[in-house]
PDB file of C-alpha atoms in Angstrom:
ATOM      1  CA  UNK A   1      -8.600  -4.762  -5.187  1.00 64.00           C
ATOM      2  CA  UNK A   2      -5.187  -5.102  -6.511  1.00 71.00           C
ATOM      3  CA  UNK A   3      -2.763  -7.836  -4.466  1.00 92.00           C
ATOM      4  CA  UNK A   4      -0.960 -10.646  -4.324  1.00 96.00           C
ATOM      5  CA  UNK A   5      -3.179 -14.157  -4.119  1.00 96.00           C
ATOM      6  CA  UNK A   6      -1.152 -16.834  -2.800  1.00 97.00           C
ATOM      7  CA  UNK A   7      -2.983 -20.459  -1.954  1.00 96.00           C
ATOM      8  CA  UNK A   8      -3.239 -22.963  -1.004  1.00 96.00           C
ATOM      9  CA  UNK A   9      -3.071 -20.889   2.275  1.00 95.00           C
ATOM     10  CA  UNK A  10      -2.559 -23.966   4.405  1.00 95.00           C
ATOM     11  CA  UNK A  11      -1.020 -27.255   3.110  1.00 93.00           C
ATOM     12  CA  UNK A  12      -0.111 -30.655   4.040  1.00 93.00           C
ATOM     13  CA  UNK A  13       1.753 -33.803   2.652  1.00 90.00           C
ATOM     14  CA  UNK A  14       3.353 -36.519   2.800  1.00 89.00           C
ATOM     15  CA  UNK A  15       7.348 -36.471   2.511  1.00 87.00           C
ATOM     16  CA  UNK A  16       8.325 -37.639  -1.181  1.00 87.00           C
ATOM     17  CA  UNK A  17       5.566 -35.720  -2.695  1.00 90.00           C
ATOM     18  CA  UNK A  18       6.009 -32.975  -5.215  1.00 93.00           C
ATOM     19  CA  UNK A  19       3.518 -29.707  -4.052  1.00 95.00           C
ATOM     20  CA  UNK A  20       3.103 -26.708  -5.979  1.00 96.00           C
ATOM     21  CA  UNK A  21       2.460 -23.429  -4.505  1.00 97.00           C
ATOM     22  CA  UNK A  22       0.256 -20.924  -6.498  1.00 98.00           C
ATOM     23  CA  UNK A  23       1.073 -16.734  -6.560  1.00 98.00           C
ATOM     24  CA  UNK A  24      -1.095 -14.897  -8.795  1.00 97.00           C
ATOM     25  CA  UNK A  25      -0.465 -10.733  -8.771  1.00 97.00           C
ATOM     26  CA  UNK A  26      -2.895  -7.915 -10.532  1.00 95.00           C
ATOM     27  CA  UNK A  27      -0.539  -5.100  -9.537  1.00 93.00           C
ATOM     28  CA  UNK A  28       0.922  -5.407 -13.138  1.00 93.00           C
ATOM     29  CA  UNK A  29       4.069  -5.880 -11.593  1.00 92.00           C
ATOM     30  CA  UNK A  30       7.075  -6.879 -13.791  1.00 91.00           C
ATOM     31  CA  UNK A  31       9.147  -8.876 -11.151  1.00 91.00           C
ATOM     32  CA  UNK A  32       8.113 -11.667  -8.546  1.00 94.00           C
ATOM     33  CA  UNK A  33      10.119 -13.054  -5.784  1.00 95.00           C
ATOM     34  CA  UNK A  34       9.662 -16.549  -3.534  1.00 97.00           C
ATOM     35  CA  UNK A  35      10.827 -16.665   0.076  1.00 96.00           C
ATOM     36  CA  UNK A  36      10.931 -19.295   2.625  1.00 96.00           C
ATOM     37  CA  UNK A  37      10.457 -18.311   6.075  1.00 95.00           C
ATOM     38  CA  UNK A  38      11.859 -20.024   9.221  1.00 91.00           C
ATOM     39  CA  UNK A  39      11.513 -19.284  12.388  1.00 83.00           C
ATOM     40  CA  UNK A  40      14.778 -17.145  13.753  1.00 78.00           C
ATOM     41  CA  UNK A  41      16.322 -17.264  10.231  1.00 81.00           C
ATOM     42  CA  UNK A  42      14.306 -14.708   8.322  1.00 87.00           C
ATOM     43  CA  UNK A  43      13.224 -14.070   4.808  1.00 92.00           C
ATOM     44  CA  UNK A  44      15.595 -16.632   2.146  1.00 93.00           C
ATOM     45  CA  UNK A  45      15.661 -16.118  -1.429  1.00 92.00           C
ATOM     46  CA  UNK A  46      14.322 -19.200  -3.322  1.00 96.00           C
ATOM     47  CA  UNK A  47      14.188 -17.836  -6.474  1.00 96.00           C
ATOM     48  CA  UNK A  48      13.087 -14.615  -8.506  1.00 93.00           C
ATOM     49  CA  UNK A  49      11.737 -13.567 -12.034  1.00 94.00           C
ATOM     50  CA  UNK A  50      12.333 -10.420 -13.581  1.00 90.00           C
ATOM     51  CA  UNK A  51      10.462 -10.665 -16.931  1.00 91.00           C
ATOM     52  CA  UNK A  52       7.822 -13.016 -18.517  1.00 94.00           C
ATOM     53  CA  UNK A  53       9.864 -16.142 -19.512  1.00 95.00           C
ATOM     54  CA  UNK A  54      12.557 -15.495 -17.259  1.00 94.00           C
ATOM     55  CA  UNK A  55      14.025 -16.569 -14.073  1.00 95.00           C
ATOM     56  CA  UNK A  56      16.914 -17.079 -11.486  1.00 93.00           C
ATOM     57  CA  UNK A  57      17.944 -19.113  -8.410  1.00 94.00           C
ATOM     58  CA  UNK A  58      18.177 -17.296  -4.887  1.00 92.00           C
ATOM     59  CA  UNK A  59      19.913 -17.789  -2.633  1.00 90.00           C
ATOM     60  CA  UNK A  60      18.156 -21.508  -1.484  1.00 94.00           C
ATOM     61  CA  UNK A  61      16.811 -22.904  -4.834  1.00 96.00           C
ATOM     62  CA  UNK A  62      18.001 -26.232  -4.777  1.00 96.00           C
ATOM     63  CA  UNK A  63      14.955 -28.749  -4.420  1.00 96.00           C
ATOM     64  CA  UNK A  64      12.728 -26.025  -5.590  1.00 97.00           C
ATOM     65  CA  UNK A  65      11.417 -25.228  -9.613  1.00 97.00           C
ATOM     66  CA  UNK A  66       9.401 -22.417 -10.706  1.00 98.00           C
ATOM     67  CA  UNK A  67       7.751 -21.317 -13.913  1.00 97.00           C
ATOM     68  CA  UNK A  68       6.972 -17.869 -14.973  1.00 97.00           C
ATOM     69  CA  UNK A  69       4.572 -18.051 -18.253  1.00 97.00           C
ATOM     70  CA  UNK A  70       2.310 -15.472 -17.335  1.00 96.00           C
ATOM     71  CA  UNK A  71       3.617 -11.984 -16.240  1.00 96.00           C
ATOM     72  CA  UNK A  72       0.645 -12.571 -13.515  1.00 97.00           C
ATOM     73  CA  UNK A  73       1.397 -15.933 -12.077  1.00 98.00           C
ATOM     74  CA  UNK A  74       4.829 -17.501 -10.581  1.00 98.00           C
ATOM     75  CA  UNK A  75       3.712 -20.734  -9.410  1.00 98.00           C
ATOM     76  CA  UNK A  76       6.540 -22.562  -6.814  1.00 98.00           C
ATOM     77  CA  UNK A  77       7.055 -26.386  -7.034  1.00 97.00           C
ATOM     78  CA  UNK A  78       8.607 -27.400  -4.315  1.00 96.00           C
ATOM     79  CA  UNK A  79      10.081 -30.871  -5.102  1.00 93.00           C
ATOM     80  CA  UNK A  80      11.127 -34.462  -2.921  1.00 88.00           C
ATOM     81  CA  UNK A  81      14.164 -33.108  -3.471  1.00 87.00           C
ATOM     82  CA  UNK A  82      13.957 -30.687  -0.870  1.00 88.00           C
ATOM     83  CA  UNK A  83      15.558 -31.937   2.235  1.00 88.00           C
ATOM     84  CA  UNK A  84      13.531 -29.916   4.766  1.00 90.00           C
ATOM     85  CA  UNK A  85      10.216 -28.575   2.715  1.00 92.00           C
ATOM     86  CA  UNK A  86       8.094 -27.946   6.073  1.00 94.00           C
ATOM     87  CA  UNK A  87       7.957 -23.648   6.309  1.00 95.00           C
ATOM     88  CA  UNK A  88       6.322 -20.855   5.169  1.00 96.00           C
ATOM     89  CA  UNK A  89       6.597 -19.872   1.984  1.00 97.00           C
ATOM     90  CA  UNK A  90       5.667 -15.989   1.009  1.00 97.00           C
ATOM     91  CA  UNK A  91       4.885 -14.659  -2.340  1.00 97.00           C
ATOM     92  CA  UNK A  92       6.063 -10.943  -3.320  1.00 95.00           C
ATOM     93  CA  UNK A  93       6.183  -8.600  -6.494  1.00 93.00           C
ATOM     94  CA  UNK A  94       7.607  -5.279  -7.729  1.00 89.00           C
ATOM     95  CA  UNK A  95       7.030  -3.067  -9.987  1.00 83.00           C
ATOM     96  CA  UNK A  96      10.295  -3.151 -11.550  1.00 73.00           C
ATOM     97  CA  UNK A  97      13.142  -5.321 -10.653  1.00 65.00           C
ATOM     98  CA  UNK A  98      15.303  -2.370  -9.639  1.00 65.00           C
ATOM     99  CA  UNK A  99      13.017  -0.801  -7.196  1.00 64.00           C
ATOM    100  CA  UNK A 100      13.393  -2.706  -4.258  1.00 68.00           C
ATOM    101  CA  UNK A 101      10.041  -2.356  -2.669  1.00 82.00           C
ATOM    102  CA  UNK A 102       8.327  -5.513  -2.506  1.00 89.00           C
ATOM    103  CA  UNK A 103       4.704  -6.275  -1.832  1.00 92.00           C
ATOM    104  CA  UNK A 104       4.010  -9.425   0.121  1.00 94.00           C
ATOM    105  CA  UNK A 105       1.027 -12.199  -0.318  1.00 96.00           C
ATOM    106  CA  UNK A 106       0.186 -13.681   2.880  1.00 95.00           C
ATOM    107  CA  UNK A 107       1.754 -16.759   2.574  1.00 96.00           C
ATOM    108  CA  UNK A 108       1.342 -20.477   2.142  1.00 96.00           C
ATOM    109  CA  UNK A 109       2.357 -22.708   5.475  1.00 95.00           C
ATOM    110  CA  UNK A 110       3.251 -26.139   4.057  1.00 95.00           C
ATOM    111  CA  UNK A 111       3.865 -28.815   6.087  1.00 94.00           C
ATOM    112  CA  UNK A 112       5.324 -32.100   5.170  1.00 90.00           C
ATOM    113  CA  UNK A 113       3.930 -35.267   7.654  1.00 86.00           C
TER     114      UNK A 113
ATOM    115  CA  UNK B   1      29.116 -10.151   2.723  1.00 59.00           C
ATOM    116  CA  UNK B   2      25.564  -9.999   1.530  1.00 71.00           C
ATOM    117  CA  UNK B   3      24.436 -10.384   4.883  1.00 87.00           C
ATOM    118  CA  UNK B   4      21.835  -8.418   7.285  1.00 93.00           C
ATOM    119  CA  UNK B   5      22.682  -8.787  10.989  1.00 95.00           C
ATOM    120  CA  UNK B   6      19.628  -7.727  13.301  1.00 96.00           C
ATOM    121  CA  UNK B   7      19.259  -7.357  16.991  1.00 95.00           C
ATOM    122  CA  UNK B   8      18.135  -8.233  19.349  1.00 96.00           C
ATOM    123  CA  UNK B   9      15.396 -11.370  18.017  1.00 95.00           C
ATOM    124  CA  UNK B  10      12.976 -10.111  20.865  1.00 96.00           C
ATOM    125  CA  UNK B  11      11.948  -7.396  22.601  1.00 97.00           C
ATOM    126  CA  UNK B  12       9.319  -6.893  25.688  1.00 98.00           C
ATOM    127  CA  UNK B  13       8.407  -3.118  25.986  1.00 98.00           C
ATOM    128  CA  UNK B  14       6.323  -1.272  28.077  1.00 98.00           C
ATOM    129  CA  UNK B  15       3.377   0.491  26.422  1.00 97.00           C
ATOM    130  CA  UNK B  16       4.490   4.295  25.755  1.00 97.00           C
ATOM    131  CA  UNK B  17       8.362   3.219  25.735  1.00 97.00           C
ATOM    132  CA  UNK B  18      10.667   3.031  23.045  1.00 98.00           C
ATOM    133  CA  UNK B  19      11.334  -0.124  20.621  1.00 98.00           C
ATOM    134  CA  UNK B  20      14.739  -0.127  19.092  1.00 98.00           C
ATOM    135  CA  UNK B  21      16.205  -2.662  16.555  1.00 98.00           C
ATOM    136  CA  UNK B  22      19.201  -2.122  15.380  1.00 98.00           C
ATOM    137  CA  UNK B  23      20.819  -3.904  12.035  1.00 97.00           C
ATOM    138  CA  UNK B  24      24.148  -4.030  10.406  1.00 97.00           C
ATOM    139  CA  UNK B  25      25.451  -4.790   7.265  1.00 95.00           C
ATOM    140  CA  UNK B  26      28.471  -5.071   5.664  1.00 91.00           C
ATOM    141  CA  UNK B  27      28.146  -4.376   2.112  1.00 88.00           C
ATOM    142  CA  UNK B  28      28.517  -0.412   1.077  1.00 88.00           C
ATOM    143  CA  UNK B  29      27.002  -1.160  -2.284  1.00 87.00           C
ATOM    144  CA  UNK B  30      23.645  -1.417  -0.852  1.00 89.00           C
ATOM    145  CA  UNK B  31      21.565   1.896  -0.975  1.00 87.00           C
ATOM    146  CA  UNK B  32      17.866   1.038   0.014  1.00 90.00           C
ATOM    147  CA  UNK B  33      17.114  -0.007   3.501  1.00 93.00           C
ATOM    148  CA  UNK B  34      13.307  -0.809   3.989  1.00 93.00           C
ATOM    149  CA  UNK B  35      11.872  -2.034   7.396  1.00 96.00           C
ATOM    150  CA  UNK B  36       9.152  -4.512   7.167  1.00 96.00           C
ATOM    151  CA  UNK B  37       6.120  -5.223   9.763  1.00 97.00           C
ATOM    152  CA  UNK B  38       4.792  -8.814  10.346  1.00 96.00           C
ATOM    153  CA  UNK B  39       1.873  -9.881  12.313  1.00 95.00           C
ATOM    154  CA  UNK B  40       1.226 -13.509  13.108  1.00 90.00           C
ATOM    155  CA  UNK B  41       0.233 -15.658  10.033  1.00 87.00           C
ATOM    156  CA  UNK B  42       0.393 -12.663   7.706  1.00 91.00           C
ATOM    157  CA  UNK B  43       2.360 -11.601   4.830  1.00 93.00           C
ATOM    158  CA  UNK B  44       5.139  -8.702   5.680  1.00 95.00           C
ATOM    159  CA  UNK B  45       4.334  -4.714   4.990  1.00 94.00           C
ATOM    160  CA  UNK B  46       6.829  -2.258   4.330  1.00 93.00           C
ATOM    161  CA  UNK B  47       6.688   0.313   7.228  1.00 95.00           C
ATOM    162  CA  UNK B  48       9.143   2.760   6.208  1.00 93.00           C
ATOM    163  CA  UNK B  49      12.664   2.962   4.082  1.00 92.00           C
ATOM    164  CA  UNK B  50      15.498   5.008   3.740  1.00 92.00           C
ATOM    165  CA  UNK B  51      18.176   5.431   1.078  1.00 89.00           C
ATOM    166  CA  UNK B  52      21.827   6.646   2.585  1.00 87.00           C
ATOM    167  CA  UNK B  53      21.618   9.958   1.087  1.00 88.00           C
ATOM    168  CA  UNK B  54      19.872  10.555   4.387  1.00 90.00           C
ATOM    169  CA  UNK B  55      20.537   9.941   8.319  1.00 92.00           C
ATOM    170  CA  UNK B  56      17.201  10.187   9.570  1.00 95.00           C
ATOM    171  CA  UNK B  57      13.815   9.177   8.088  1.00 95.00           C
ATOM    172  CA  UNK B  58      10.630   9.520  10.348  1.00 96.00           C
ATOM    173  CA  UNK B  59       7.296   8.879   9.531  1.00 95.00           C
ATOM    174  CA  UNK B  60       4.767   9.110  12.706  1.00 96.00           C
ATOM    175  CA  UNK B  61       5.600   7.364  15.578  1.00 97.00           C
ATOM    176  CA  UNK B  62       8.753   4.822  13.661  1.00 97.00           C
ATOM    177  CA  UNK B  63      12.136   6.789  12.703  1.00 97.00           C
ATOM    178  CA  UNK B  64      15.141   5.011  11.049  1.00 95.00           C
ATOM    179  CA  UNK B  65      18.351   6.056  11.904  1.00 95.00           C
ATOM    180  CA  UNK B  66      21.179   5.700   9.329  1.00 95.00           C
ATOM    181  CA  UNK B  67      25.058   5.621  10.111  1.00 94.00           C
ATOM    182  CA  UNK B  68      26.886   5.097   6.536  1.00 92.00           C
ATOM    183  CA  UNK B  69      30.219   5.142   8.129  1.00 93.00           C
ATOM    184  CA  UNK B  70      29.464   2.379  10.851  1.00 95.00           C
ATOM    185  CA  UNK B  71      27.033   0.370   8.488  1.00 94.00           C
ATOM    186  CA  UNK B  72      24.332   0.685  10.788  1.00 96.00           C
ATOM    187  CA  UNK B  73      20.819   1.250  10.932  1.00 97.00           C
ATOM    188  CA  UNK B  74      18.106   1.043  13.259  1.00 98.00           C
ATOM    189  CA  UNK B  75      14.373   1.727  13.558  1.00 98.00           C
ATOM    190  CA  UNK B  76      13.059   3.324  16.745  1.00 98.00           C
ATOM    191  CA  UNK B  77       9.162   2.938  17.626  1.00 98.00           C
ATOM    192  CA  UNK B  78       8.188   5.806  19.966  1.00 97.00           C
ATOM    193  CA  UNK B  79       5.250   5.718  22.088  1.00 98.00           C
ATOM    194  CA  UNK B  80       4.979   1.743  21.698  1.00 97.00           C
ATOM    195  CA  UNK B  81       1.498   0.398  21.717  1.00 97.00           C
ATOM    196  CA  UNK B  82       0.246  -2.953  21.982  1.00 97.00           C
ATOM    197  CA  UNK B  83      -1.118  -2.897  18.487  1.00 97.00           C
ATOM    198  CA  UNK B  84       2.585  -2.781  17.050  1.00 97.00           C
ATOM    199  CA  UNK B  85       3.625  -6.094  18.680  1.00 98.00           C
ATOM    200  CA  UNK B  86       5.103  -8.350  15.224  1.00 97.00           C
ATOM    201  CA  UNK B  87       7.818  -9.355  13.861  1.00 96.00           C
ATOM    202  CA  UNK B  88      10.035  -6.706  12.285  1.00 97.00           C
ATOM    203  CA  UNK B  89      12.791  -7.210   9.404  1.00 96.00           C
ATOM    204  CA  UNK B  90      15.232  -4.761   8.393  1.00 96.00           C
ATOM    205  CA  UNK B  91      16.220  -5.251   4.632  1.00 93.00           C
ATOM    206  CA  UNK B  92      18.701  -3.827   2.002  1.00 92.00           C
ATOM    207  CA  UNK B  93      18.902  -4.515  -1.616  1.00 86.00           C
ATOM    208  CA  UNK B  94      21.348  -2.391  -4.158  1.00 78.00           C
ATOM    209  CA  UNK B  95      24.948  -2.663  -6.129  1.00 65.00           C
ATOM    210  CA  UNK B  96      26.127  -3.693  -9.153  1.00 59.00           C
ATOM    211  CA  UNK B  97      23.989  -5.961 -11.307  1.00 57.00           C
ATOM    212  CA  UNK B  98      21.123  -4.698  -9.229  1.00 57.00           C
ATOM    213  CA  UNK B  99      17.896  -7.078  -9.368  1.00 61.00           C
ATOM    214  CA  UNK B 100      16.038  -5.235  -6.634  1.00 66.00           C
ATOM    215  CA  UNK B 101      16.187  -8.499  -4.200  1.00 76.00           C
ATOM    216  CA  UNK B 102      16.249  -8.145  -0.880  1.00 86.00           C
ATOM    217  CA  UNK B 103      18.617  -9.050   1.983  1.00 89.00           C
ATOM    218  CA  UNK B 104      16.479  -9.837   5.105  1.00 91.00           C
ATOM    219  CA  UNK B 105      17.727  -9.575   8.729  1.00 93.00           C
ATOM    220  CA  UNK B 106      16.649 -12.424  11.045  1.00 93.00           C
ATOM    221  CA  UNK B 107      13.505 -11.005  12.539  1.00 95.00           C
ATOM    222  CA  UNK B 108      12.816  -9.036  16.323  1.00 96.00           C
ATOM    223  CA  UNK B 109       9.638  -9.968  17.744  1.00 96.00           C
ATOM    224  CA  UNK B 110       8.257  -7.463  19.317  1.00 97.00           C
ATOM    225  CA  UNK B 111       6.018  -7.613  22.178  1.00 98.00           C
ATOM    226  CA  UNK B 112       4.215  -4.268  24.127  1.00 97.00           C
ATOM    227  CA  UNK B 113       3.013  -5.183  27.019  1.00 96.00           C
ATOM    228  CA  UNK B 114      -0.126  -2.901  28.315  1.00 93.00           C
TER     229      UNK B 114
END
């Protein structure tokens, strides 16, 4: 079955800590996208990758990194640096940057104590 | 200007009535407009899209209607049933420098009552 993997699925932690947020895709998609999700505020922009190697910041990247070695895997740190971290944060891919239609993972709920 | 403005953020229909969101936007670059479907806990799914070479797209029971000149559009759920109750986005990505990332409205949830 071809998707988007996204996990941990449920996560907790304490405030100052550094979490990483896996998103693994066997779609073969070229481009990968990370949203955060709030309630009443939609679907933000964290940050995006069009290519292997290559990435940029959303519209909300600041206390966030990312890393795209793999043209499978986009992995989302999200860092102490991030003021409010607690949210859900969704996964997505395209097959090309250009096309617009994204497919979504079903998300990762983190939640900072 | 890059933003999506969606109405209303919830809506309580009868089962067999009709679900309208409506969504605005103010940048006339943009030519795709995709509606997503979210149930609770779940990633979103596109439900249907439209590009503003056309005013009307319907597919089953969900039609979006598309006003270029006002900068509007709006999807209409005929027939509701309980089993569409989520939260629905409206979208638009597109202009110069395109990187295919979408613009997300705020979110309707939508609830059919039975």
């Amino acid at each position: 079955d071809g998707g988007i993997t996204q996990s941990p699925k449920y996560l907790f932690r304490k405030e100052g800590q550094n979490v990483t947020l896996s998103c693994e895709q066997n779609l073969n998609h070229d481009a990968m996208y990370w949203y955060r999700q709030d309630p009443g505020q939609g679907l933000r922009l964290i940050y995006y990758s069009q290519i292997v190697n290559d990435f940029q910041k959303g519209d909300i990247a600041e206390g966030y990194s990312v890393s795209r070695e793999k043209k499978e895997s986009f992995p989302l740190t999200v860092t102490s640096a991030q003021k409010n971290p607690t949210a859900f944060y969704l996964c997505a891919s395209s097959i090309h940057s250009y096309t617009g239609e994204l497919f979504f993972g079903e998300g990762s709920r983190l939640t900072v104590l | 200007q890059q933003q999506v403005k969606q109405s209303p953020q919830s809506l309580i229909v009868q089962k067999g009535g009709i679900s309208i969101i409506n969504c605005a936007y103010e940048n006339t670059a943009f030519d795709y407009f995709p509606w997503y479907q979210q149930f609770p806990g779940k990633g979103p799914a596109l439900l249907i899209a439209i590009r503003p070479d056309v005013s009307e797209k319907k597919e089953g029971r969900f039609t979006i209607s598309f006003n270029k000149s006002a900068k509007q559009f709006s999807l209409h759920i005929m027939d509701s049933q309980p089993g569409d109750s989520a939260t629905y986005f409206c979208a638009a990505s597109g202009g110069s420098g395109n990187t295919g990332k979408l613009i997300f409205g705020q979110g309707t949830t939508l609830q059919v009552k039975p």
